[in-house]
mmCIF file of C-alpha atoms and ligand atoms in Angstrom:
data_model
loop_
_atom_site.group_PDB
_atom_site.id
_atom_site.type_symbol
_atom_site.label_atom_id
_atom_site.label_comp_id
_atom_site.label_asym_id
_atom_site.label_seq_id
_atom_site.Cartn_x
_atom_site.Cartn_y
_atom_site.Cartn_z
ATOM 1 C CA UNK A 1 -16.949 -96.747 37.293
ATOM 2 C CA UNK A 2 -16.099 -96.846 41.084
ATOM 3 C CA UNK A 3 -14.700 -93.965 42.132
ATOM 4 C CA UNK A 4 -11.765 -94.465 44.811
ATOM 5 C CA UNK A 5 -11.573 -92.611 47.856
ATOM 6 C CA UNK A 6 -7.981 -92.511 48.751
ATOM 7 C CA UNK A 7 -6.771 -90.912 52.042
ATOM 8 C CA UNK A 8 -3.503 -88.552 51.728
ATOM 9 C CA UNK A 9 -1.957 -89.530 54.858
ATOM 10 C CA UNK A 10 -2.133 -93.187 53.158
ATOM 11 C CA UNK A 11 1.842 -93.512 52.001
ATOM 12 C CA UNK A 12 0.170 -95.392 48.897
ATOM 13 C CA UNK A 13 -2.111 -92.618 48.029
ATOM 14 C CA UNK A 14 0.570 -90.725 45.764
ATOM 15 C CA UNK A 15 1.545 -93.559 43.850
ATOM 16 C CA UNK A 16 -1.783 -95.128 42.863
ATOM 17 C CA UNK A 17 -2.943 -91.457 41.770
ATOM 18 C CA UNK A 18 0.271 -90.766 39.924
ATOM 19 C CA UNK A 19 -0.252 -94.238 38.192
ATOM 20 C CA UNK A 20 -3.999 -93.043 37.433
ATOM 21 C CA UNK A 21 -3.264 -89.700 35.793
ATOM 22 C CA UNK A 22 -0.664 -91.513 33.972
ATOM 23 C CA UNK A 23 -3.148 -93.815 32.345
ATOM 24 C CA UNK A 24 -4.591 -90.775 31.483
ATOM 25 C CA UNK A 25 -7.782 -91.487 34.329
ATOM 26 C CA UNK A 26 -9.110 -88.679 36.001
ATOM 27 C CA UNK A 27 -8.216 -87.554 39.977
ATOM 28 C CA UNK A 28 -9.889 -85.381 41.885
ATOM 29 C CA UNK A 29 -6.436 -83.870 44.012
ATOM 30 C CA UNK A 30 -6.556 -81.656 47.325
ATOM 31 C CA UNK A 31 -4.586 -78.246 47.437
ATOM 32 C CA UNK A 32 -4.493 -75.328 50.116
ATOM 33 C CA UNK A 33 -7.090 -73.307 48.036
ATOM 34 C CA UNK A 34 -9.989 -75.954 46.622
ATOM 35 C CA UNK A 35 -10.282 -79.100 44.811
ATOM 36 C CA UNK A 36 -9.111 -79.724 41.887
ATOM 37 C CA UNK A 37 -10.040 -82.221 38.640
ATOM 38 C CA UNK A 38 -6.599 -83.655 37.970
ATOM 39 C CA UNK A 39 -5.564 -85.325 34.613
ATOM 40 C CA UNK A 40 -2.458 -85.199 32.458
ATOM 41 C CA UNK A 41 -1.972 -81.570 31.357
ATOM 42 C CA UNK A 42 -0.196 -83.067 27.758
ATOM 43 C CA UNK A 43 -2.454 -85.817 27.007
ATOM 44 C CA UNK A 44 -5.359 -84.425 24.648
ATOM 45 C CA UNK A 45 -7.838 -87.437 25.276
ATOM 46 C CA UNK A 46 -7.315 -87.116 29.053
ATOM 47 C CA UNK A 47 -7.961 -83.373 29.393
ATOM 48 C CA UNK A 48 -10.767 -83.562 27.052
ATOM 49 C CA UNK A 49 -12.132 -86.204 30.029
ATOM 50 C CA UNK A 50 -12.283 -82.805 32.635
ATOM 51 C CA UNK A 51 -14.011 -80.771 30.548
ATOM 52 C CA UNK A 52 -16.832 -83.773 29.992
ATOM 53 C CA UNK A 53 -16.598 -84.420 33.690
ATOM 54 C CA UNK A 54 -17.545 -80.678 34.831
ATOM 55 C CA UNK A 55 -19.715 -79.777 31.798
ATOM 56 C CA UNK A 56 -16.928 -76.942 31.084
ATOM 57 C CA UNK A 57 -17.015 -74.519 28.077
ATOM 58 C CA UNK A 58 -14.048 -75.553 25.904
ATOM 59 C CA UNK A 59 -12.955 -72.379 25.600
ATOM 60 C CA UNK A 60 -11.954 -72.161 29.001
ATOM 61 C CA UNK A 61 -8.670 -73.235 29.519
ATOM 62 C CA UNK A 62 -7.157 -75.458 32.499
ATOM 63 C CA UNK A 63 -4.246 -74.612 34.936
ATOM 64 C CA UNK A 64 -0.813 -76.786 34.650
ATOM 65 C CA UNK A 65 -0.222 -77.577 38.392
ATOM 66 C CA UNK A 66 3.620 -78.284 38.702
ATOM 67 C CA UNK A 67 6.279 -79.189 40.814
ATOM 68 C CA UNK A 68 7.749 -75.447 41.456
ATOM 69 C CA UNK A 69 9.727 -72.786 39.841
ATOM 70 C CA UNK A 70 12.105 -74.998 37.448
ATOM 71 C CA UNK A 71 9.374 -76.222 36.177
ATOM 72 C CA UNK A 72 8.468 -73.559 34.301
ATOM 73 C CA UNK A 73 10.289 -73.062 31.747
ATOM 74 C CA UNK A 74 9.364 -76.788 30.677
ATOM 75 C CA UNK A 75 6.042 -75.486 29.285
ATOM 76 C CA UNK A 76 6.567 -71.757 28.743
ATOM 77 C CA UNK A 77 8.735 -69.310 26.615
ATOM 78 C CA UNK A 78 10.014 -65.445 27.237
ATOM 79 C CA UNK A 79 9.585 -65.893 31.137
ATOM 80 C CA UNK A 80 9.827 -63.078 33.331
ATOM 81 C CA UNK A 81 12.150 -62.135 35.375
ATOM 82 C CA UNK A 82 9.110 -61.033 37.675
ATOM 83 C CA UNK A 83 7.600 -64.644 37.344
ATOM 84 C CA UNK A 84 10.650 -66.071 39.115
ATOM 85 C CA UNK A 85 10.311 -63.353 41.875
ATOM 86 C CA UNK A 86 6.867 -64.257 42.247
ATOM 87 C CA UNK A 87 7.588 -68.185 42.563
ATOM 88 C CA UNK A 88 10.396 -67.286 44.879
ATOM 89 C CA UNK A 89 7.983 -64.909 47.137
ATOM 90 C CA UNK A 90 4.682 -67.043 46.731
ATOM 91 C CA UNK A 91 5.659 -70.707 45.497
ATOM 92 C CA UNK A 92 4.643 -73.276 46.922
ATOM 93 C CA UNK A 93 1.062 -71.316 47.294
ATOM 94 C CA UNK A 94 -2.420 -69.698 45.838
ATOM 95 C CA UNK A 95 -0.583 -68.316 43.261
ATOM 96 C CA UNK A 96 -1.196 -68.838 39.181
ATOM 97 C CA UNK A 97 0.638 -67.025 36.305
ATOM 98 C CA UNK A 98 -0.371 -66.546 32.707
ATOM 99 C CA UNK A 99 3.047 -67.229 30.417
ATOM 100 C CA UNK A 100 3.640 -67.692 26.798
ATOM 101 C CA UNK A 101 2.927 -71.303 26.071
ATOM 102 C CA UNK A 102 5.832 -73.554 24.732
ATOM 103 C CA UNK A 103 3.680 -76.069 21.746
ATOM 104 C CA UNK A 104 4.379 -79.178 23.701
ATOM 105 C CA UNK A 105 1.144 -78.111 25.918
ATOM 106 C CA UNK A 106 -2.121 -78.828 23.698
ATOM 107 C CA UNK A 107 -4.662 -76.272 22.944
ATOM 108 C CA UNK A 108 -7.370 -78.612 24.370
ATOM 109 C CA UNK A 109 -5.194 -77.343 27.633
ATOM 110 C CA UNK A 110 -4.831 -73.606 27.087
ATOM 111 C CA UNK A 111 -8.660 -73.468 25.536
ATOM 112 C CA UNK A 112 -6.911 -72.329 22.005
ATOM 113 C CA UNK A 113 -4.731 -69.513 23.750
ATOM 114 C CA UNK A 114 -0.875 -68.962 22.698
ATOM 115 C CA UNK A 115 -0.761 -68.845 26.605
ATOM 116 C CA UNK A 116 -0.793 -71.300 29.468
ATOM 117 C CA UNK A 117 -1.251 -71.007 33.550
ATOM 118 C CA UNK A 118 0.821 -72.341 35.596
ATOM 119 C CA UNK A 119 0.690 -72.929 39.298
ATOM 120 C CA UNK A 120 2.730 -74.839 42.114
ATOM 121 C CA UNK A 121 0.210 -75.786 44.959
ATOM 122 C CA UNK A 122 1.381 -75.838 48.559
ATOM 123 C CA UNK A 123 0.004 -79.373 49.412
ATOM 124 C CA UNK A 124 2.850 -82.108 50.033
ATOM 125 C CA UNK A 125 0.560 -84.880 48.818
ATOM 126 C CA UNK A 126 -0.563 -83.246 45.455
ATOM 127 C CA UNK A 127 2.745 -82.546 44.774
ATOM 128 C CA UNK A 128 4.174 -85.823 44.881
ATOM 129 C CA UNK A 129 1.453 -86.636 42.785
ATOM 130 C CA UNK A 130 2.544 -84.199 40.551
ATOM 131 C CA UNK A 131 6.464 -85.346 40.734
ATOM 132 C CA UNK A 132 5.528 -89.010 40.449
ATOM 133 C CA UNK A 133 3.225 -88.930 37.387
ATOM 134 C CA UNK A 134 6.028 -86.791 35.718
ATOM 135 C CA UNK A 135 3.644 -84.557 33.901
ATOM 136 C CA UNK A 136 2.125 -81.539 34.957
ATOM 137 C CA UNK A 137 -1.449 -82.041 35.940
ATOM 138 C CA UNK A 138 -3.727 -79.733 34.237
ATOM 139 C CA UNK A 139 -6.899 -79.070 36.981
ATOM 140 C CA UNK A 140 -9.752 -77.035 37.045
ATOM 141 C CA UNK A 141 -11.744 -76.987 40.223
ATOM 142 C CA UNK A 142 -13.348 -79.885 40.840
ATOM 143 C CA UNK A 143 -17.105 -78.598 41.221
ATOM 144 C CA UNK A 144 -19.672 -79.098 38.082
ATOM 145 C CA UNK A 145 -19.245 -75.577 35.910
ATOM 146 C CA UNK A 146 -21.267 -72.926 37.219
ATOM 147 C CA UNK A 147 -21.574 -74.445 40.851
ATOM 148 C CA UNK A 148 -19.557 -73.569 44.314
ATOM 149 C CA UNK A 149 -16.046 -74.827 44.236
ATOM 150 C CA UNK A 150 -15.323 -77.969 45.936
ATOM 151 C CA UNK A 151 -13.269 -77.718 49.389
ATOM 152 C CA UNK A 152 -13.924 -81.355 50.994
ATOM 153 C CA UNK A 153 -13.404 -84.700 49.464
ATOM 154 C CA UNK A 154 -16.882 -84.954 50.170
ATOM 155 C CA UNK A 155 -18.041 -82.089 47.630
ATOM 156 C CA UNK A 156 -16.214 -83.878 45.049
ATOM 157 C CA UNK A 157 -17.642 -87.081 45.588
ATOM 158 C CA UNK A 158 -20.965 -85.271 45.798
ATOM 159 C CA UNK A 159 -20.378 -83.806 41.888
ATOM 160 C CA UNK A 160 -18.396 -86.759 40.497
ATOM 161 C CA UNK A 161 -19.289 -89.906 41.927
ATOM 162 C CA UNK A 162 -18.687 -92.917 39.782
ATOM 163 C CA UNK A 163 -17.367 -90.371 37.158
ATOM 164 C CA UNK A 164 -14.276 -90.189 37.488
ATOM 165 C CA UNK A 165 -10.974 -92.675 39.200
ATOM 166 C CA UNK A 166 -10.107 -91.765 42.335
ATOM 167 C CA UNK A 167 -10.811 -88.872 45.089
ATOM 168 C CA UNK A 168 -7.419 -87.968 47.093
ATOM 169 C CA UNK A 169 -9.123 -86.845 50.535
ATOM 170 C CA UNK A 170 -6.643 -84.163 52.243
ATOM 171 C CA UNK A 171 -9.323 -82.667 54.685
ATOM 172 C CA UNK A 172 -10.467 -79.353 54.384
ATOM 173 C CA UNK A 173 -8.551 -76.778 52.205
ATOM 174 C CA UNK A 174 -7.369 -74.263 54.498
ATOM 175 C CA UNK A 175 -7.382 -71.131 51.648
ATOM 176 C CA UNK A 176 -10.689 -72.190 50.108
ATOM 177 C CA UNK A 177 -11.297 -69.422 47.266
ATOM 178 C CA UNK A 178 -9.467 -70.488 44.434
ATOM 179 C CA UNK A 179 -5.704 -68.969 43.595
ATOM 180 C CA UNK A 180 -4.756 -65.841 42.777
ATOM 181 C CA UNK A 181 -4.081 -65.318 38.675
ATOM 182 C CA UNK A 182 -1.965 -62.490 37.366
ATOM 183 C CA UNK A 183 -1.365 -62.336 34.079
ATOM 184 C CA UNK A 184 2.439 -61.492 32.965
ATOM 185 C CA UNK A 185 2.238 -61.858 29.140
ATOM 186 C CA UNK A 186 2.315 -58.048 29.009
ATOM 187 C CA UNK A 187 4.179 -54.876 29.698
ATOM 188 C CA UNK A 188 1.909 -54.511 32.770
ATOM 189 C CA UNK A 189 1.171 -57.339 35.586
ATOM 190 C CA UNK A 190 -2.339 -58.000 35.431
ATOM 191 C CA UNK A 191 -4.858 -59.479 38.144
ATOM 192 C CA UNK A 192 -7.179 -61.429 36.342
ATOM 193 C CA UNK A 193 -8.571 -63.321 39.672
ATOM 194 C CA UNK A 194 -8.354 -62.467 43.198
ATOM 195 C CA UNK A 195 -7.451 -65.001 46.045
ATOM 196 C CA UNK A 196 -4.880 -65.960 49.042
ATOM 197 C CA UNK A 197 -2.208 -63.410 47.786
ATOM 198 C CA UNK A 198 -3.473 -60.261 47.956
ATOM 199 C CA UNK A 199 -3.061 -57.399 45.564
ATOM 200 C CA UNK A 200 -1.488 -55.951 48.219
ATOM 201 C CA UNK A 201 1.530 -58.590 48.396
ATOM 202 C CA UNK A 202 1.765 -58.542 44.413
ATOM 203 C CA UNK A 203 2.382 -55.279 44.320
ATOM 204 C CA UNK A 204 5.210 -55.328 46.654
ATOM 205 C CA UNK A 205 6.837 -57.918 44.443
ATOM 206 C CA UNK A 206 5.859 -56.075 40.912
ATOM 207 C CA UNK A 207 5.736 -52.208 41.656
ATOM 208 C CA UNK A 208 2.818 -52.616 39.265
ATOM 209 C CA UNK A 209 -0.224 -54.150 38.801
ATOM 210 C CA UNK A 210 -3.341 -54.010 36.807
ATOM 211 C CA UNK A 211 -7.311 -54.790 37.740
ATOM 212 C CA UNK A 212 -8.745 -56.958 35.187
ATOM 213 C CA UNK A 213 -12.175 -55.165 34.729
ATOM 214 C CA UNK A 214 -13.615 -59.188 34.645
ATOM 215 C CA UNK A 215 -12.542 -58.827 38.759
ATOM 216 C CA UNK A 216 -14.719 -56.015 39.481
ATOM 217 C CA UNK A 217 -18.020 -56.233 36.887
ATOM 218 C CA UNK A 218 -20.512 -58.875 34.948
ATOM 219 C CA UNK A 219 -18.714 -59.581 31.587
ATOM 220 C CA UNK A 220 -21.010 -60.137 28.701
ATOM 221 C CA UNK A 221 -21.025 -63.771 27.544
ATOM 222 C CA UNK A 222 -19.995 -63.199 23.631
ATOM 223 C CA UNK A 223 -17.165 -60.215 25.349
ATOM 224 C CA UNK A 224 -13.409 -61.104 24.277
ATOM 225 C CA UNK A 225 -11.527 -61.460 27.507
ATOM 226 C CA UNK A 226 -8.059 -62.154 28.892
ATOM 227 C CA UNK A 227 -9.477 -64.657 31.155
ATOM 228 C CA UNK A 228 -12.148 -66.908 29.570
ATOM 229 C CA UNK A 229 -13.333 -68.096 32.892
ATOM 230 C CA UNK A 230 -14.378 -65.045 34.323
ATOM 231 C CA UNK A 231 -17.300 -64.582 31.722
ATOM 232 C CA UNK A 232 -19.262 -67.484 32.993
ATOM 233 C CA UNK A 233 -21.616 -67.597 36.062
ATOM 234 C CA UNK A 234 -19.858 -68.795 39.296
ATOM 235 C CA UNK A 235 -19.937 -70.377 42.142
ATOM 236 C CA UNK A 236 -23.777 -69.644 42.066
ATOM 237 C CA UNK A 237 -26.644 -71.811 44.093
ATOM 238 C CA UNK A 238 -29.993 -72.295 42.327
ATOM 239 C CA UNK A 239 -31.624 -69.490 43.420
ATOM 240 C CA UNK A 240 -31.206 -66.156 43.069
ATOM 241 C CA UNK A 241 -28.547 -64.195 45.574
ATOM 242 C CA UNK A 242 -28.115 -60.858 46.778
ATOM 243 C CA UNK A 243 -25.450 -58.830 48.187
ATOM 244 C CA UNK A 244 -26.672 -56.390 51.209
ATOM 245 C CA UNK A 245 -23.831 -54.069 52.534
ATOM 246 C CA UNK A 246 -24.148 -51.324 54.871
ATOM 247 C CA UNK A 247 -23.616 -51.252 58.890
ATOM 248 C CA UNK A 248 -24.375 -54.545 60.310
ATOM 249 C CA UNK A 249 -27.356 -53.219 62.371
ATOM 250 C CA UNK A 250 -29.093 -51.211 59.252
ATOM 251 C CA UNK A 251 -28.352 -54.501 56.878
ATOM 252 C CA UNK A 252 -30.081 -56.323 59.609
ATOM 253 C CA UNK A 253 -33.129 -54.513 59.713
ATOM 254 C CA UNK A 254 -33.371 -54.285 55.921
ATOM 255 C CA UNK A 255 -33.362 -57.801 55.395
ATOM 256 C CA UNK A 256 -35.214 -58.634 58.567
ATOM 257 C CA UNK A 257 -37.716 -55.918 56.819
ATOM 258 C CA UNK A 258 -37.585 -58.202 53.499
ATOM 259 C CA UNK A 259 -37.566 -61.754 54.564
ATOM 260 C CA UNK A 260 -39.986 -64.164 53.732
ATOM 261 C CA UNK A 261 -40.608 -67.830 54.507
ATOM 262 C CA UNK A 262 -37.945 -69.771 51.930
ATOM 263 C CA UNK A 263 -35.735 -66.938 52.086
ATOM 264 C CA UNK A 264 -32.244 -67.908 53.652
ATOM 265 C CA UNK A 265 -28.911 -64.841 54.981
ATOM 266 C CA UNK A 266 -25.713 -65.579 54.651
ATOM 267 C CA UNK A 267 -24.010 -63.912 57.552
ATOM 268 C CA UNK A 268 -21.022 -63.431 59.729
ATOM 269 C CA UNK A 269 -20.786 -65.496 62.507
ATOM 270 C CA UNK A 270 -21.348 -62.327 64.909
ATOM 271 C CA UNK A 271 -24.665 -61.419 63.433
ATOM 272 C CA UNK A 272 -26.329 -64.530 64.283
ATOM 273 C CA UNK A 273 -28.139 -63.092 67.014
ATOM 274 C CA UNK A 274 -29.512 -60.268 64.604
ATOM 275 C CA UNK A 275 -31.220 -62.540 62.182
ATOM 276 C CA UNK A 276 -33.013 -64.770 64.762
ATOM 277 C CA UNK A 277 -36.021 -66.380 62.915
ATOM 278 C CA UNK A 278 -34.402 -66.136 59.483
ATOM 279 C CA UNK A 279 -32.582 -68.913 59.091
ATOM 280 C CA UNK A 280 -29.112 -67.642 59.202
ATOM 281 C CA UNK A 281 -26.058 -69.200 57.839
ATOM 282 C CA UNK A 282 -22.755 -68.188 58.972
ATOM 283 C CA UNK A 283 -20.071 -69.084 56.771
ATOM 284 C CA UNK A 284 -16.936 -67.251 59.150
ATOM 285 C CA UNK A 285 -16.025 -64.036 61.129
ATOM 286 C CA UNK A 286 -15.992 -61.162 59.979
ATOM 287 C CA UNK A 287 -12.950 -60.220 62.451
ATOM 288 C CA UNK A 288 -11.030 -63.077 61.180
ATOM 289 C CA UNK A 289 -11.182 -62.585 56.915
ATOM 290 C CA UNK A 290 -9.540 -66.401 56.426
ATOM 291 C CA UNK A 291 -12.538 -68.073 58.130
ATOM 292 C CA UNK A 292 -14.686 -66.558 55.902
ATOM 293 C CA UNK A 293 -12.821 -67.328 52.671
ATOM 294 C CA UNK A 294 -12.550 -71.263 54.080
ATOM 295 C CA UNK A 295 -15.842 -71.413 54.253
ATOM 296 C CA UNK A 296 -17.550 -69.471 51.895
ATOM 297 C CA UNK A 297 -17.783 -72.661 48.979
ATOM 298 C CA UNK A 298 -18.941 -74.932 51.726
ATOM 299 C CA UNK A 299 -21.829 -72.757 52.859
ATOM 300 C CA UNK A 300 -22.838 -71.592 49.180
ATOM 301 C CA UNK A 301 -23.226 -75.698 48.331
ATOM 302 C CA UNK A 302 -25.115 -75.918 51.599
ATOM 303 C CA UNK A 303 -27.564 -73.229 50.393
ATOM 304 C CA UNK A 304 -27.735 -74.831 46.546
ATOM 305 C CA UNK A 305 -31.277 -75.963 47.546
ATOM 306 C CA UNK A 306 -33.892 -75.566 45.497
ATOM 307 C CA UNK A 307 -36.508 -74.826 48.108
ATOM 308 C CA UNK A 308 -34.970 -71.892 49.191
ATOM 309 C CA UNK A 309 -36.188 -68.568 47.215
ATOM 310 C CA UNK A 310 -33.862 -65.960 48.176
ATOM 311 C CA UNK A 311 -30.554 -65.626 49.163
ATOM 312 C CA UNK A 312 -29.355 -62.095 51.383
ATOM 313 C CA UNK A 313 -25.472 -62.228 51.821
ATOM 314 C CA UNK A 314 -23.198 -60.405 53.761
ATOM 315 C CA UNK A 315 -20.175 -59.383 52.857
ATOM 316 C CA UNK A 316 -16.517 -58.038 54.113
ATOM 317 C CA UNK A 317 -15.568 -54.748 53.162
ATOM 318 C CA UNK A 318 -11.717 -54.045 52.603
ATOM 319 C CA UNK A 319 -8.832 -55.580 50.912
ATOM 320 C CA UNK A 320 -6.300 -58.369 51.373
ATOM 321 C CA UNK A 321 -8.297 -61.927 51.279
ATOM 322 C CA UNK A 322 -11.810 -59.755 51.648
ATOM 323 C CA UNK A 323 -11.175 -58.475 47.983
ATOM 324 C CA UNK A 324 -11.144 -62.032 47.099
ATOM 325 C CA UNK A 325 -14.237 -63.195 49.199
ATOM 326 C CA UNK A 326 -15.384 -59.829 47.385
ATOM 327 C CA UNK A 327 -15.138 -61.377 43.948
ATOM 328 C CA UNK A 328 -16.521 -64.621 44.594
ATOM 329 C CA UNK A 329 -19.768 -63.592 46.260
ATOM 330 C CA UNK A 330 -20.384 -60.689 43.661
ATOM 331 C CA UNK A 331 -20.221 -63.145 40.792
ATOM 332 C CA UNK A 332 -22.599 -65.522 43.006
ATOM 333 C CA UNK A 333 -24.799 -62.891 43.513
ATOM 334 C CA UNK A 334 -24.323 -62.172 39.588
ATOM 335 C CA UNK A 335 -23.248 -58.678 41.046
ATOM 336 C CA UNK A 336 -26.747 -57.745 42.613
ATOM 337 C CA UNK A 337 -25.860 -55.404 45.681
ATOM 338 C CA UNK A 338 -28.567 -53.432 47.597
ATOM 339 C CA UNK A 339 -27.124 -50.591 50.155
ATOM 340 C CA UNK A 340 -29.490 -50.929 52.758
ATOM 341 C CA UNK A 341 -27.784 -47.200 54.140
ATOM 342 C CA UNK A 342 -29.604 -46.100 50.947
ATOM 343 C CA UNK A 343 -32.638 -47.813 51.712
ATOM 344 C CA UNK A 344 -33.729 -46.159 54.741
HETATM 345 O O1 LIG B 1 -6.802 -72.543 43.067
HETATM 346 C C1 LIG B 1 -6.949 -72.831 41.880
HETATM 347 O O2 LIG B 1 -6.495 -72.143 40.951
HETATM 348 C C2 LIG B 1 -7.715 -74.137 41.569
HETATM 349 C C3 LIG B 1 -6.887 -75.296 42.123
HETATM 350 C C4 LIG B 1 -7.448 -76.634 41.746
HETATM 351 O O3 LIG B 1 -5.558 -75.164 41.716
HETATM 352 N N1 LIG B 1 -7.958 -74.254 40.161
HETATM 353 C C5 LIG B 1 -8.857 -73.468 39.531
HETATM 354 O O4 LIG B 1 -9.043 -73.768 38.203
HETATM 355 O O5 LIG B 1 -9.483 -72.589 40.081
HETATM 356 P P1 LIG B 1 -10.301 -73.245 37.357
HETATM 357 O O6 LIG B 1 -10.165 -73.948 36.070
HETATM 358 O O7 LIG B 1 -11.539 -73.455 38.125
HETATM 359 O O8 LIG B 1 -10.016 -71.744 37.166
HETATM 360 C C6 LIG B 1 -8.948 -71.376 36.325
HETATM 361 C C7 LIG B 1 -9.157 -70.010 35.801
HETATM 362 C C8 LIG B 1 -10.292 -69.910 34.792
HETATM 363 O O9 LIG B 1 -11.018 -68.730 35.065
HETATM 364 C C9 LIG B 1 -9.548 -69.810 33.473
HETATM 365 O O10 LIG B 1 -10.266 -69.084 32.513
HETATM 366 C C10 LIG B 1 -8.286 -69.104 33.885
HETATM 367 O O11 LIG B 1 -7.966 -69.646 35.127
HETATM 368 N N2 LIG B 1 -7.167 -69.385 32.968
HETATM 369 C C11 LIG B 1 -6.558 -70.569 32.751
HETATM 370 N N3 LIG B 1 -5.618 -70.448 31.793
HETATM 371 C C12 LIG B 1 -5.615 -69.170 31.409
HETATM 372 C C13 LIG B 1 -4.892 -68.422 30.430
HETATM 373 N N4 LIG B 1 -3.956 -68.989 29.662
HETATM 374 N N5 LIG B 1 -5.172 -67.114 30.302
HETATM 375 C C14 LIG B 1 -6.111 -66.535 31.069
HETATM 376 N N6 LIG B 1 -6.839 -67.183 31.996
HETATM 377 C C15 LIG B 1 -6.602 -68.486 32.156
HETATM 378 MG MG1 LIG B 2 -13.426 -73.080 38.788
#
């Protein structure tokens, strides 16, 4: 099929996707964190189409994008009063929660769970999508499974081309590490994924808050966990990846000390100088945490090359959007980390 490449600023745009997902066709949508697959989050055969389009485990369920707040009690049961602080605090924004699901969504949606996620993205075009269609659009990021998250209309058409109806092309997402998931289906808040709000900022809003141990370490693929997702291997180029903290000087000389022709770093836009002859890669500053979580999927797709060998990352240290940036280059790096402080 041709694929459409519709512009969001077109005043069209949200009317000929709307009319798509309603014919149960599948649109790739822009949001403030990445790309996402869109299809009709109700209609088996359509959301069956996503998982065929990315190659995705079907036990890994999808997230119901909605129009905001009273919206959520169309598709989930024993809500919260916390979830309505959080949509009140957060909404529209990177922010997904994991609610009871009501039986009108489908298990092909929810990946066989009793529970469903549910999000309201803060991007004007997506949701007037979202209102116009008049179903809650169930979307998974819109890269192949196991690749880099899409954040450019061009990364989507890169993956999907002539797969799937229509591209909505909204520029660059501005977040670009997918949302933020807590879980609220038990007596404790629980962060299954990091992203644009911070633990920090949940915790203000809950008092409470648990760590997913998915966030923080490899999960066995047979393991039994509260977020299916987090199992698989992420955002990962071809080639091996690994993680080099310590002081930006000793890091430097470690990997300098280590690099061979093929071999490609992953750095902060202030270490540049230190890697000259290595190939470096900036993908942000390290002073400014939001440049580097914009463009970390961009320069992981850049370095999905299978001439490259090797792979030595930097990454930022702290909290806030760094624990997120944190996640997603541990789990490309399939959590190998070298201290290079301990290697001298
Ligand atoms: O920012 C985002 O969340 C993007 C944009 C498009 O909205 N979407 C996204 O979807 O990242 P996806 O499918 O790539 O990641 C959704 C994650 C998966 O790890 C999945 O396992 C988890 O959410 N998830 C979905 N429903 C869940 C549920 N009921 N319980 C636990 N985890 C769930
Ligand atoms: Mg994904």
């Amino acid at each position: 099929m041709e694929t459409l490449m519709l512009s969001a600023s077109d005043p069209k745009t949200a009317a000929t996707a709307a009319n798509l997902i309603m014919n149960g066709q599948l649109v790739a949508i822009p949001t403030e964190t990445v790309y996402g697959l869109g299809a009709n989050g109700l209609d088996e055969a359509a959301v069956a189409k996503i998982f065929e389009a990315k190659g995705r485990p079907q036990d890994n369920p999808l997230i119901l994008h909605i129009c905001g707040a009273e919206q959520i009690e169309l598709f989930c049961h024993h809500i919260p009063q916390k979830a309505y602080d959080l949509a009140e605090k957060f909404w529209p924004g990177p922010l997904t929660m994991v609610l009871p699901a009501r039986d009108c969504v489908p298990k092909r949606t929810t990946g066989g769970l009793a529970t469903v996620a549910v999000r309201c993205p803060d991007n004007a075009v997506t949701r007037e999508i979202i209102r116009l269609s008049g179903v809650p659009v169930a979307a998974p990021s819109a890269n192949i499974s196991g690749k880099p998250s899409t954040t450019t209309a061009e990364h989507v058409r890169h993956d999907h081309d002539g797969k799937i109806a229509a591209i909505v092309d909204g520029g660059s997402c501005r977040v670009g590490v997918e949302s933020t998931i807590v879980d609220l289906t038990e007596e404790r808040p629980r962060l299954l994924r990091p992203g644009g709000i911070t633990p920090e900022q949940l915790l203000e809003v809950l008092g409470d808050l648990v760590v997913d141990k998915a966030v923080t370490a490899q999960i066995d693929k047979d393991a039994v966990v509260k977020a299916p997702g987090m199992k698989y291997r992420h955002y990962a180029p071809s080639e091996p990846v690994v993680i080099v903290s310590g002081s930006r000087e000793t890091a430097a000389a470690y990997i300098r000390a280590h690099f061979e022709p093929g071999d490609r770093v992953l750095c902060f836009e202030e270490e540049l100088p230190l890697y000259e002859g290595c190939n470096p890669l900036s993908y942000g500053r390290e002073a400014d945490v939001n440049t580097l979580s914009a463009g970390l999927f961009a320069a992981l797709r850049e370095l999905d090359d299978p001439a490259i060998h090797q792979v030595y990352a930097r990454c930022p240290v702290g909290g806030g959007v760094a624990y997120a940036v944190q996640n997603r280059l541990k789990k490309a790096a399939a959590f190998h980390i070298v201290d290079a402080e301990e290697e001298v």
